[in-house]
Coordinates of N, CA and C in Angstrom, one line a residue:
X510 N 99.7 10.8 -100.9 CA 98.7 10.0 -100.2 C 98.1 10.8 -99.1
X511 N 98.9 11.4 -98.1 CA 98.2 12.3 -97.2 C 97.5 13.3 -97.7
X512 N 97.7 13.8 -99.0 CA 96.5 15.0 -99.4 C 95.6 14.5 -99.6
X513 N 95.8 13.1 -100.3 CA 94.4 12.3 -100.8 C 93.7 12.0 -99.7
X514 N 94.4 11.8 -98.3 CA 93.4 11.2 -97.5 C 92.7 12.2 -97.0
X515 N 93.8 13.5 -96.6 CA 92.8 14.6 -96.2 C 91.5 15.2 -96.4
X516 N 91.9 14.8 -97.7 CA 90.4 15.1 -98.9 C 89.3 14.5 -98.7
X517 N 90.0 13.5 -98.6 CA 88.6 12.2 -98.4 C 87.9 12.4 -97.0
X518 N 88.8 12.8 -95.8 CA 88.6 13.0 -95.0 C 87.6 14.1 -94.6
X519 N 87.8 15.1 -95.4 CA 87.3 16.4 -95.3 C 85.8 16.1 -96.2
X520 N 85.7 15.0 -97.3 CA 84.3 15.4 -98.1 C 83.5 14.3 -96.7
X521 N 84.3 13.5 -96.4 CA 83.7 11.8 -95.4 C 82.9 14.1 -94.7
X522 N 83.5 14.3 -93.8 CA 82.9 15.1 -93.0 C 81.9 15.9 -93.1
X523 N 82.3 16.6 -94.5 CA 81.1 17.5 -94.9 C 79.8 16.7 -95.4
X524 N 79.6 15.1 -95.7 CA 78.6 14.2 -95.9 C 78.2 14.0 -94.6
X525 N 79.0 13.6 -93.8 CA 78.1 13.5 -92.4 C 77.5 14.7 -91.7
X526 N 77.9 16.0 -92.0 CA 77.8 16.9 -91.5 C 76.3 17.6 -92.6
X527 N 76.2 17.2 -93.4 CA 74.7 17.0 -94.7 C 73.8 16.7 -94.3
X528 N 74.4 15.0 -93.9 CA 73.4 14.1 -93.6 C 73.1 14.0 -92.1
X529 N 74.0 15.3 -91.0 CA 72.8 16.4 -89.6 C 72.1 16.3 -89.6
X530 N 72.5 17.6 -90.9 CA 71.4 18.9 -91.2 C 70.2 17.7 -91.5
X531 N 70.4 17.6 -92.4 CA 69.1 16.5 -93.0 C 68.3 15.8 -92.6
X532 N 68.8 15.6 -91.3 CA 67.8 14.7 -90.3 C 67.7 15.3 -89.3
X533 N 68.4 16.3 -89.1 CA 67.2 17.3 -87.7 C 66.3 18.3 -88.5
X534 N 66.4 18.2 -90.1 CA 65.6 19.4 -90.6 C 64.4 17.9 -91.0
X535 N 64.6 16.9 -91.1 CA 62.8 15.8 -90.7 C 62.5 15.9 -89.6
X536 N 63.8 15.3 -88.7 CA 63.4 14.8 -86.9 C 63.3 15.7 -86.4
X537 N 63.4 16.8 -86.2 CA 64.0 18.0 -85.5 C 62.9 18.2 -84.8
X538 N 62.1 18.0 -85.3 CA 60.3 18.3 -84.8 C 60.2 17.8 -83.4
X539 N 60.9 16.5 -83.7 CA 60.4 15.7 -82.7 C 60.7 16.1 -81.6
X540 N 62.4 16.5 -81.5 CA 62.8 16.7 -80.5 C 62.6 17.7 -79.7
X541 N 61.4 18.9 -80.3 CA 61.0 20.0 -79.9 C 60.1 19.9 -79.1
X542 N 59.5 19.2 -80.1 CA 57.9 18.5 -79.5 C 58.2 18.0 -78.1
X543 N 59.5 16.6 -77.6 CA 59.6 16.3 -76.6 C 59.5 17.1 -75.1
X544 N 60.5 18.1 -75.7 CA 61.3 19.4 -74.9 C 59.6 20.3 -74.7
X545 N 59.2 20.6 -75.5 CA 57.7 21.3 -75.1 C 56.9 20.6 -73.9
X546 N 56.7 19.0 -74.4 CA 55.9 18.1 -73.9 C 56.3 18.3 -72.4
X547 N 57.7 18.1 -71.9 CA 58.3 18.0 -71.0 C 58.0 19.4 -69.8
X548 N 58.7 20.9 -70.8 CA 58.4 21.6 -69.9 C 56.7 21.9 -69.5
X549 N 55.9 21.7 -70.7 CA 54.4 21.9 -70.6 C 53.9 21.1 -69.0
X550 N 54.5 19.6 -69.6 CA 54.0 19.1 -68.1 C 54.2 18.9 -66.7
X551 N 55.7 19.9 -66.5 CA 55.8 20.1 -65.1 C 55.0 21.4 -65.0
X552 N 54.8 22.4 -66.1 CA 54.1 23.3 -65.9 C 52.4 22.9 -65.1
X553 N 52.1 22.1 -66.3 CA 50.7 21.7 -65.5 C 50.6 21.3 -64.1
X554 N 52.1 20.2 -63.8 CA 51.7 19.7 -62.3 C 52.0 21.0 -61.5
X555 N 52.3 22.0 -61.7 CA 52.8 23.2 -60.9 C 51.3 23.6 -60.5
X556 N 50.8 23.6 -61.8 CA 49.1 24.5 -61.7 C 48.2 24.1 -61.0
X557 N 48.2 22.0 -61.0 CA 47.3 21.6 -60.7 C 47.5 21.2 -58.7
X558 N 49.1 21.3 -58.9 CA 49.5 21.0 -57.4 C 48.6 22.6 -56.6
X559 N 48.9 23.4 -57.2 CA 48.8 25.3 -56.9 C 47.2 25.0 -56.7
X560 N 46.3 24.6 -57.6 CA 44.9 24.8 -57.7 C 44.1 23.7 -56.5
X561 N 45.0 22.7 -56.1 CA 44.7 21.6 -55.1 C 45.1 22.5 -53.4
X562 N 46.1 22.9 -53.9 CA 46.1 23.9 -52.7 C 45.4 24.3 -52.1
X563 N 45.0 25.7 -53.1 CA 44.3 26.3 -53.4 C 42.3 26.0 -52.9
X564 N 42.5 25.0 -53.3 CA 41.0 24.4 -52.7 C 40.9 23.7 -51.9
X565 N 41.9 22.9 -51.1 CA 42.3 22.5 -49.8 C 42.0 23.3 -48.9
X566 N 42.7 24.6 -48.9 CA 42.6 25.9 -48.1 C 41.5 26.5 -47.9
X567 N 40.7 26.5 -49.3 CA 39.2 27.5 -49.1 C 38.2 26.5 -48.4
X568 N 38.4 24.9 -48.8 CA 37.6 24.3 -48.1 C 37.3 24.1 -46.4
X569 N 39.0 24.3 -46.2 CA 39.1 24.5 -44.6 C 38.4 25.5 -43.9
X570 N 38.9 26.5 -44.8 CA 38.3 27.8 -44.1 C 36.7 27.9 -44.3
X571 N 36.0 27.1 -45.0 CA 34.3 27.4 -45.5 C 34.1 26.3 -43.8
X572 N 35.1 25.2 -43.5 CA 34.7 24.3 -42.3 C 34.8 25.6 -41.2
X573 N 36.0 25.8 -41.0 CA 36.3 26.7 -39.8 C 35.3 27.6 -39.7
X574 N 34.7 28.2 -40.5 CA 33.0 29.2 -40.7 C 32.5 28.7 -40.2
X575 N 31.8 27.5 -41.0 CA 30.6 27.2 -40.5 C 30.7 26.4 -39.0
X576 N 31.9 26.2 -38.5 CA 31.9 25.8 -36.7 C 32.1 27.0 -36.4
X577 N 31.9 27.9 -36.6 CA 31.9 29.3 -35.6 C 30.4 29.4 -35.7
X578 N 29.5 29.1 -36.2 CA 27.7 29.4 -36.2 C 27.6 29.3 -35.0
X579 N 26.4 30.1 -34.4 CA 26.3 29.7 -32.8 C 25.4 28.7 -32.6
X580 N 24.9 28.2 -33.4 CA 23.7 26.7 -33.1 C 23.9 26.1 -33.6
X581 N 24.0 24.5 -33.0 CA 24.5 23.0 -33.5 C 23.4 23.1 -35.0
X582 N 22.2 23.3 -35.3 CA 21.7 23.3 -36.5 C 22.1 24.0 -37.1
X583 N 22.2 25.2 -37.1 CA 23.2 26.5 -37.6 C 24.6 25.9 -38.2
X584 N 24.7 25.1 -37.4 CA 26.0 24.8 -38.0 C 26.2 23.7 -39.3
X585 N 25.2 22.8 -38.7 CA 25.2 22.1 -39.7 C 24.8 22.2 -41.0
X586 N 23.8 23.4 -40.8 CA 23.1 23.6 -42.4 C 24.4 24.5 -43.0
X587 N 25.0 25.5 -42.2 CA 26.9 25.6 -42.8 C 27.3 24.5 -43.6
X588 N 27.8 23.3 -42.6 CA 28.6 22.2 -43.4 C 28.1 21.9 -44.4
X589 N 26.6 21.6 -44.3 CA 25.7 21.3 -45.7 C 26.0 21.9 -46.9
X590 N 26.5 23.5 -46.7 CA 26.0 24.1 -48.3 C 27.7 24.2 -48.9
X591 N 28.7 23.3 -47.8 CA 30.0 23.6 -48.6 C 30.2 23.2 -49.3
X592 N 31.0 23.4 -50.4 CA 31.4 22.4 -51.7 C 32.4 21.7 -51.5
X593 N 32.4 20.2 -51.4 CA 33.3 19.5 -51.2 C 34.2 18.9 -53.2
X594 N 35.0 19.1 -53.4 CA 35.7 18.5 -54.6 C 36.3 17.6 -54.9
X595 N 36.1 16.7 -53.3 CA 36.7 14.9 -53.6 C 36.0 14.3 -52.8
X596 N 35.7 12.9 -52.8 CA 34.7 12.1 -51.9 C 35.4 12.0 -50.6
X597 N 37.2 12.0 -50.0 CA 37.2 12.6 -48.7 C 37.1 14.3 -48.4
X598 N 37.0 14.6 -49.0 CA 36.3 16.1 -48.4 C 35.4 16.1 -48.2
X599 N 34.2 15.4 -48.6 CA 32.9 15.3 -48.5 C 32.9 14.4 -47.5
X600 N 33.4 13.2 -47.4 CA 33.5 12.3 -46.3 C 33.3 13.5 -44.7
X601 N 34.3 14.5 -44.9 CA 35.1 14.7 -43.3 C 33.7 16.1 -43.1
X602 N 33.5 16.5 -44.3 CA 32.2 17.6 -44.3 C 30.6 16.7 -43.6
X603 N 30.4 15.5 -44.2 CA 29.2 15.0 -43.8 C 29.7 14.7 -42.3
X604 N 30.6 13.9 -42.4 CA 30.8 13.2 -40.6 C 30.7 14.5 -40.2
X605 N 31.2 16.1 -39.9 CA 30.8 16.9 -39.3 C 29.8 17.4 -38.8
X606 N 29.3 17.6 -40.2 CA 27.4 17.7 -40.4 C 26.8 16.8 -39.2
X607 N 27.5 15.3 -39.5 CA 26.5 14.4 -38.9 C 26.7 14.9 -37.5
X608 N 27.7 15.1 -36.7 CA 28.2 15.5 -35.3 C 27.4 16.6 -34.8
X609 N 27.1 17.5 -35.5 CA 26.5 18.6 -35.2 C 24.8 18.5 -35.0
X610 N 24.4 17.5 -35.8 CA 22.8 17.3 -36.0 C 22.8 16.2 -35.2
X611 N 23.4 15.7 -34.5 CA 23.5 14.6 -33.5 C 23.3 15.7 -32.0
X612 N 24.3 16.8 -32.2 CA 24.4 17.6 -30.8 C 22.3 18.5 -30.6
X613 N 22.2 18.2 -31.9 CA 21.1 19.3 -32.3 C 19.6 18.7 -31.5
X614 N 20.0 17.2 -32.2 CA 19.0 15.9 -31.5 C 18.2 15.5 -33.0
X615 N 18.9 15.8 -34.1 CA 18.3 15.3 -35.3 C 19.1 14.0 -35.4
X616 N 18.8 12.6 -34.5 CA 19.9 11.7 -35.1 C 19.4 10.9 -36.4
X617 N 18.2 10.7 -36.7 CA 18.1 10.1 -37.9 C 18.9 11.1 -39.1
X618 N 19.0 12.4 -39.4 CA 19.7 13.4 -40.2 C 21.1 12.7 -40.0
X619 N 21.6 12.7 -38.8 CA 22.8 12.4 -38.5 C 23.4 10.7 -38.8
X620 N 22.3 10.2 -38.7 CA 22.5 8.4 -38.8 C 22.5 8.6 -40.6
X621 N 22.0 9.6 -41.2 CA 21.8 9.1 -42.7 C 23.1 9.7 -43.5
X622 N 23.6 10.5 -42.9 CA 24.7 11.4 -43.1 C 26.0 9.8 -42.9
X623 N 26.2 9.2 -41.8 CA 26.8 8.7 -41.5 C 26.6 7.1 -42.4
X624 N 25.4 6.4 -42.6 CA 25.3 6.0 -43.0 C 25.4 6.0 -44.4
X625 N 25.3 6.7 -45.3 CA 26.1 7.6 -46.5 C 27.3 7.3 -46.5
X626 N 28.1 7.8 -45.7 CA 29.9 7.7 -45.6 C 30.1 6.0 -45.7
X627 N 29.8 5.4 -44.6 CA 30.0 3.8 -44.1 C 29.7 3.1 -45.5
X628 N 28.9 3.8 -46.5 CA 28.7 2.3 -47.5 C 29.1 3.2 -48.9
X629 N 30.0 4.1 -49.0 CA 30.4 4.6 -49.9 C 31.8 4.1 -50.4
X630 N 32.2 3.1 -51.4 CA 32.9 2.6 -51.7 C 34.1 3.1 -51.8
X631 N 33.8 4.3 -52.7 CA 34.8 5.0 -52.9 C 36.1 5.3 -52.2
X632 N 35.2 5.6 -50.8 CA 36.1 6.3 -49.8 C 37.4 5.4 -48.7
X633 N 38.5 5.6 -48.3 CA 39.4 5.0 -47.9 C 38.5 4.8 -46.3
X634 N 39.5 3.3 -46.3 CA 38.6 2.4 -45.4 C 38.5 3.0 -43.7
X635 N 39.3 4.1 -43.5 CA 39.5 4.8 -42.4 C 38.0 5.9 -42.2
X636 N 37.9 6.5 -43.3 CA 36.5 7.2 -43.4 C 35.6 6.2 -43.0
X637 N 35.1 5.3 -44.1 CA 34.1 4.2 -43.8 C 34.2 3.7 -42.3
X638 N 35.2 3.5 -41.7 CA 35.5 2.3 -40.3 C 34.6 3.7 -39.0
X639 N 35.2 4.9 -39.3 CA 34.9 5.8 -39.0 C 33.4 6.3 -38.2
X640 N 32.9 6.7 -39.8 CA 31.1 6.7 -40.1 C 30.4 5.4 -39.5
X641 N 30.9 4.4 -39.7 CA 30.4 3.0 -39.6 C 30.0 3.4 -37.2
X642 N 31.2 3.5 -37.0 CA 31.6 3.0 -35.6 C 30.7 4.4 -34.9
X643 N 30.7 5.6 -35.1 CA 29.7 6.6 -34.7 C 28.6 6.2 -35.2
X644 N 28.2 5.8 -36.3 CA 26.4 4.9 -36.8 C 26.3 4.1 -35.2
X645 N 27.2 3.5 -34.6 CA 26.9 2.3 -34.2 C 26.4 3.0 -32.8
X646 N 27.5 3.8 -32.5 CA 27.3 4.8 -31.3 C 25.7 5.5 -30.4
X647 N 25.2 5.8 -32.5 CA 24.6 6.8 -31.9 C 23.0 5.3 -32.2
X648 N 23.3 4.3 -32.2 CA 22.5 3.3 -33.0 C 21.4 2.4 -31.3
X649 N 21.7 2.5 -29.9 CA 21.9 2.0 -29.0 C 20.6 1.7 -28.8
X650 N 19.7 2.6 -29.3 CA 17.8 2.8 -29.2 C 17.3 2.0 -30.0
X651 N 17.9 1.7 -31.2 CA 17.5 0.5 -32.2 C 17.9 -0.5 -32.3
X652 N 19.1 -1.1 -32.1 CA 19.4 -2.3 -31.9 C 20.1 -2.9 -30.7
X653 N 20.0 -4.0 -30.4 CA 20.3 -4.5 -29.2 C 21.4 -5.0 -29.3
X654 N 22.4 -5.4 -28.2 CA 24.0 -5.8 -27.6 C 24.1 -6.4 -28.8
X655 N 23.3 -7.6 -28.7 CA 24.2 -8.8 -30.0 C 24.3 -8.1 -31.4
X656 N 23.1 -7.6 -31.7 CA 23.3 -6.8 -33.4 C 24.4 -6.3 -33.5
X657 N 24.4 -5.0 -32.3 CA 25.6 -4.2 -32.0 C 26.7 -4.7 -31.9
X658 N 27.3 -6.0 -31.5 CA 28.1 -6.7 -31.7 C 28.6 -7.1 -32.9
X659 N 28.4 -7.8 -33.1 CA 27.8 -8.5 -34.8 C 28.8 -7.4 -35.5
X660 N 28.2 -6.3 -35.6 CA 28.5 -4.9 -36.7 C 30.0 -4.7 -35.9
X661 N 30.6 -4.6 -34.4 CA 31.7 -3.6 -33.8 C 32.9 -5.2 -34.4
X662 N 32.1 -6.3 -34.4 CA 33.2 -8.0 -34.4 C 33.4 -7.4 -36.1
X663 N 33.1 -7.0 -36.8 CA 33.8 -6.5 -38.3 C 34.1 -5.1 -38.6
X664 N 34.2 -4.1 -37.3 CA 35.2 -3.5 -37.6 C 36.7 -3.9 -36.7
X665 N 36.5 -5.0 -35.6 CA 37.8 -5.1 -35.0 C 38.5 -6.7 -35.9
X666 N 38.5 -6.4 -37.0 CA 39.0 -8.0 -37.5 C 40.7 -7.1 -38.1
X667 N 41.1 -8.2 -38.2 CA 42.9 -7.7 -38.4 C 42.8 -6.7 -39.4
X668 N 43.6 -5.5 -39.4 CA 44.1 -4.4 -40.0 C 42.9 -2.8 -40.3
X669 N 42.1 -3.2 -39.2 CA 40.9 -2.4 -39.1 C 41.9 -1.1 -38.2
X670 N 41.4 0.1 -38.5 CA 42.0 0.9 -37.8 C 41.0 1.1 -36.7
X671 N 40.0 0.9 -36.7 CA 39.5 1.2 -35.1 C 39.1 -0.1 -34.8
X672 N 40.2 -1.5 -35.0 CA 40.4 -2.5 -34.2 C 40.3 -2.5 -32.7
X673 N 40.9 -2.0 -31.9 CA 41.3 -2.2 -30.6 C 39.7 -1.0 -29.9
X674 N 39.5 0.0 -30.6 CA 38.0 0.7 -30.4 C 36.9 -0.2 -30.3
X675 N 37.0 -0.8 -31.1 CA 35.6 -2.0 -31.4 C 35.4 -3.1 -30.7
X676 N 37.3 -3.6 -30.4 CA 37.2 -4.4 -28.6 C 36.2 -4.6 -27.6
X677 N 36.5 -2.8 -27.3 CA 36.2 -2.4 -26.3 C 35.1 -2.2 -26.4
X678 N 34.4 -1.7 -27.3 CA 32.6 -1.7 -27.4 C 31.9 -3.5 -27.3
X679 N 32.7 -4.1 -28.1 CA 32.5 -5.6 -27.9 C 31.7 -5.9 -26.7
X680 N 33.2 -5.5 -25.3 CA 33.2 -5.8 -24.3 C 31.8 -5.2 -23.3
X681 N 31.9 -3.8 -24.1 CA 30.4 -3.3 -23.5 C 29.1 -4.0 -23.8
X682 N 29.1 -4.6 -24.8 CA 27.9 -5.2 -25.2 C 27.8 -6.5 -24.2
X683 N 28.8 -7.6 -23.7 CA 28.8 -8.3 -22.9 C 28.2 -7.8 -21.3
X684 N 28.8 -6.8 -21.2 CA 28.4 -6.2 -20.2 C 26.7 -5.8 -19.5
X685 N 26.5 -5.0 -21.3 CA 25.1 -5.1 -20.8 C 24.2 -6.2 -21.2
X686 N 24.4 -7.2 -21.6 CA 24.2 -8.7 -21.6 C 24.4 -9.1 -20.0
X687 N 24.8 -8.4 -19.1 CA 25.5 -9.2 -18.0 C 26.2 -10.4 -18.0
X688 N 27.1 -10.7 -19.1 CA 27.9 -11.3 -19.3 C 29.1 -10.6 -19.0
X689 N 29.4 -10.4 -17.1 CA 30.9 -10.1 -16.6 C 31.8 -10.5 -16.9
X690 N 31.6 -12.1 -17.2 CA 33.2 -12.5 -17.2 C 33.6 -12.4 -18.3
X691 N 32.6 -12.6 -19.6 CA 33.1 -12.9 -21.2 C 33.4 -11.3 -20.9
X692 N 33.2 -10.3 -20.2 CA 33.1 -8.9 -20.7 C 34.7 -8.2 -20.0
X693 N 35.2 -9.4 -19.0 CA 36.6 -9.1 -18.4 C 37.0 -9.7 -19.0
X694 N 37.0 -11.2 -19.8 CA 37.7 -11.9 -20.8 C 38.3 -11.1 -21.7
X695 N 37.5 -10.2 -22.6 CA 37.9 -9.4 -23.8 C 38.6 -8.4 -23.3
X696 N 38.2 -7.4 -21.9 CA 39.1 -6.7 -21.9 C 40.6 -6.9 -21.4
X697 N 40.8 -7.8 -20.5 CA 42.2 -8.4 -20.0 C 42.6 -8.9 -21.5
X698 N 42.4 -9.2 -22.3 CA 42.9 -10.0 -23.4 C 43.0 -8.2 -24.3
X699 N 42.8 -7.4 -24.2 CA 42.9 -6.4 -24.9 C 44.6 -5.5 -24.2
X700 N 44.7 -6.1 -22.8 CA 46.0 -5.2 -22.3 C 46.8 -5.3 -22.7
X701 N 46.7 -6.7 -23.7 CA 48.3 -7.5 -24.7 C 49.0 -7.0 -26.2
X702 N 47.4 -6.0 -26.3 CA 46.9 -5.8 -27.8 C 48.4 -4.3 -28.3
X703 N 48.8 -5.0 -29.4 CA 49.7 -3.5 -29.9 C 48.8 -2.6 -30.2
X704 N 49.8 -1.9 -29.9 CA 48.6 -0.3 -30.3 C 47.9 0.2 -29.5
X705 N 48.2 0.0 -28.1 CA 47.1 0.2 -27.0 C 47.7 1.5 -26.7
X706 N 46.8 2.5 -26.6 CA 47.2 4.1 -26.4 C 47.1 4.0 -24.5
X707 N 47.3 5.4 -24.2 CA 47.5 5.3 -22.7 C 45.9 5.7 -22.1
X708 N 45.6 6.3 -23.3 CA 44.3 6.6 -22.4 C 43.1 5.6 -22.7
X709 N 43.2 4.9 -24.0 CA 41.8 3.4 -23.8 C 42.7 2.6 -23.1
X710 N 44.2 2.5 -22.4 CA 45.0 1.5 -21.8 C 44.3 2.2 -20.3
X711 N 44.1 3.2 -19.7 CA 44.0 3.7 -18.4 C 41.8 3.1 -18.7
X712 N 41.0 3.3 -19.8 CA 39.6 3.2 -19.4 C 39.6 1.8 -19.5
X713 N 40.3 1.0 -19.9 CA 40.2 -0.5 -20.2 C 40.0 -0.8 -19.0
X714 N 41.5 -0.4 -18.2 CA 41.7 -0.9 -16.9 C 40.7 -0.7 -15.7
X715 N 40.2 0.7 -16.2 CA 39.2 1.1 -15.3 C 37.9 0.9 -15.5
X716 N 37.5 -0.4 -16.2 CA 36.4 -0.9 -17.0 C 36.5 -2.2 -15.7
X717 N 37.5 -2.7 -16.4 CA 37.9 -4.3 -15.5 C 37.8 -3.9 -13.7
X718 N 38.4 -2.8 -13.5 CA 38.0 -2.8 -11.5 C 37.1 -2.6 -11.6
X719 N 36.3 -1.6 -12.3 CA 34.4 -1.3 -11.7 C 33.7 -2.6 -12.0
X720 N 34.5 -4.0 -12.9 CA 33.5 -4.9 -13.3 C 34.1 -6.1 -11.8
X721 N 34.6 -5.6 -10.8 CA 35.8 -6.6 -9.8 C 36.6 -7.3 -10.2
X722 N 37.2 -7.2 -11.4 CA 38.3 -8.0 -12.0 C 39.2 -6.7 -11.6
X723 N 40.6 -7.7 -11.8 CA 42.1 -7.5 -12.0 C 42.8 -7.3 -13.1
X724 N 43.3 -6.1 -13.4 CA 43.8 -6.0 -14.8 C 45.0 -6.7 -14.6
X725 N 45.1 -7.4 -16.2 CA 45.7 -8.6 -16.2 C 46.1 -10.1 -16.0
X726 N 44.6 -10.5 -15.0 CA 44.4 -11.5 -14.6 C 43.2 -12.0 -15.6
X727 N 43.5 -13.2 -16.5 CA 42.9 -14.0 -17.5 C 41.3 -14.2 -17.0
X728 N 41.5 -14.6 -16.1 CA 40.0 -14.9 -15.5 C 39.3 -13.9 -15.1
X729 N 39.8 -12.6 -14.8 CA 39.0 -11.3 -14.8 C 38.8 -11.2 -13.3
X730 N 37.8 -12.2 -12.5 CA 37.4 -11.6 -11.4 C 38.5 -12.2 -10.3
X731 N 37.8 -11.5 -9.5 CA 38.8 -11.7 -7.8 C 37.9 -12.8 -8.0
X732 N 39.1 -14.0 -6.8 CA 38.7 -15.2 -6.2 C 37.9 -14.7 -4.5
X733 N 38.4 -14.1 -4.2 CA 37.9 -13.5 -2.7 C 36.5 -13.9 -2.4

């Protein structure tokens, strides 16, 4: 009985060991295919990480050029002719552009550059809040306090990154309204605000004494 089982034992093995072969010589493919699939595509992300690099770096260096020109036009017609290969590259190339043709005294060039960025959907809401808030800046000759308000009250609404920026312009627009107190109102109510840096924390404060208020006092002005 033990030879017999050995036997059986030994053909049981040589059938399973058949019916391997037999199915990595169908599937076998597959599992090459996988193994190719696999190395091929860390290969690509190597290439494409390498080629992103790669154009990261030349893009910087075509910026750092063209801010070495010696004239603010000079320079901008630089940032103009660089190739940007994503809509934030292009974003941080136009807001340049626009900075420069602003220094030059082309601000319509510079408002349309900026105005471009602010309504381009694409782009992460940091660029747009960005473009938008320098539009507004350089905007002072065409529209009046309240407009200008209007536009700074929707970039400071919750999770705006130049929230606590837009405050503060708020507050200037009350200002030149000669509305002192609504204009100490916003900024005292700004010294509570998270995120307050040391240096809009040091102009805030020095907003509120040149206006005779007390920083930190609700009502803004001296009783005196």
């Amino acid at each position: 009985m033990s030879q017999s089982d050995s036997f059986i034992d030994e053909v049981s093995e040589e059938v399973r060991r058949d019916r391997l072969f037999a199915t990595f010589k169908r599937y076998g493919w597959i599992a090459v295919l996988v193994i190719l699939l696999i190395v091929g595509g860390a290969a690509w992300y190597e290439y494409d990480r390498s080629r992103e690099t790669a154009q990261a770096r030349a893009f910087g260096d075509a910026i750092l050029a063209a801010l070495e020109q010696g004239e603010p036009l000079e320079r901008a017609t630089a940032l103009s002719a660089i190739e940007a290969g994503t809509p934030d590259a292009r974003a941080v190339r136009d807001m340049l552009e626009a900075g420069e043709r602003s220094t030059a005294g082309d601000r319509e060039g510079a408002l349309t550059l900026l105005t471009g960025v602010a309504e381009n959907p694409e782009l992460q809401l940091i660029y747009r809040s960005l473009a938008k808030f320098r539009a507004l800046a350089l905007s002072t000759d065409d529209m009046g306090p309240a407009e200008r308000r209007a536009e700074y009250e929707d970039l400071a609404g919750a999770g705006s990154p130049l929230r606590l920026l837009a405050k503060e312009q708020i507050a200037v627009t009350h200002i030149e309204e000669g509305n002192r107190d609504e204009a100490l109102r916003q900024l005292n109510a700004m010294l509570d605000e998270a995120g307050m840096t040391q240096d809009l924390l040091r102009r805030v404060s020095q907003l509120i004494v040149s206006l005779g208020g007390t920083p930190g006092e609700n009502g803004g002005a001296d009783t005196e």
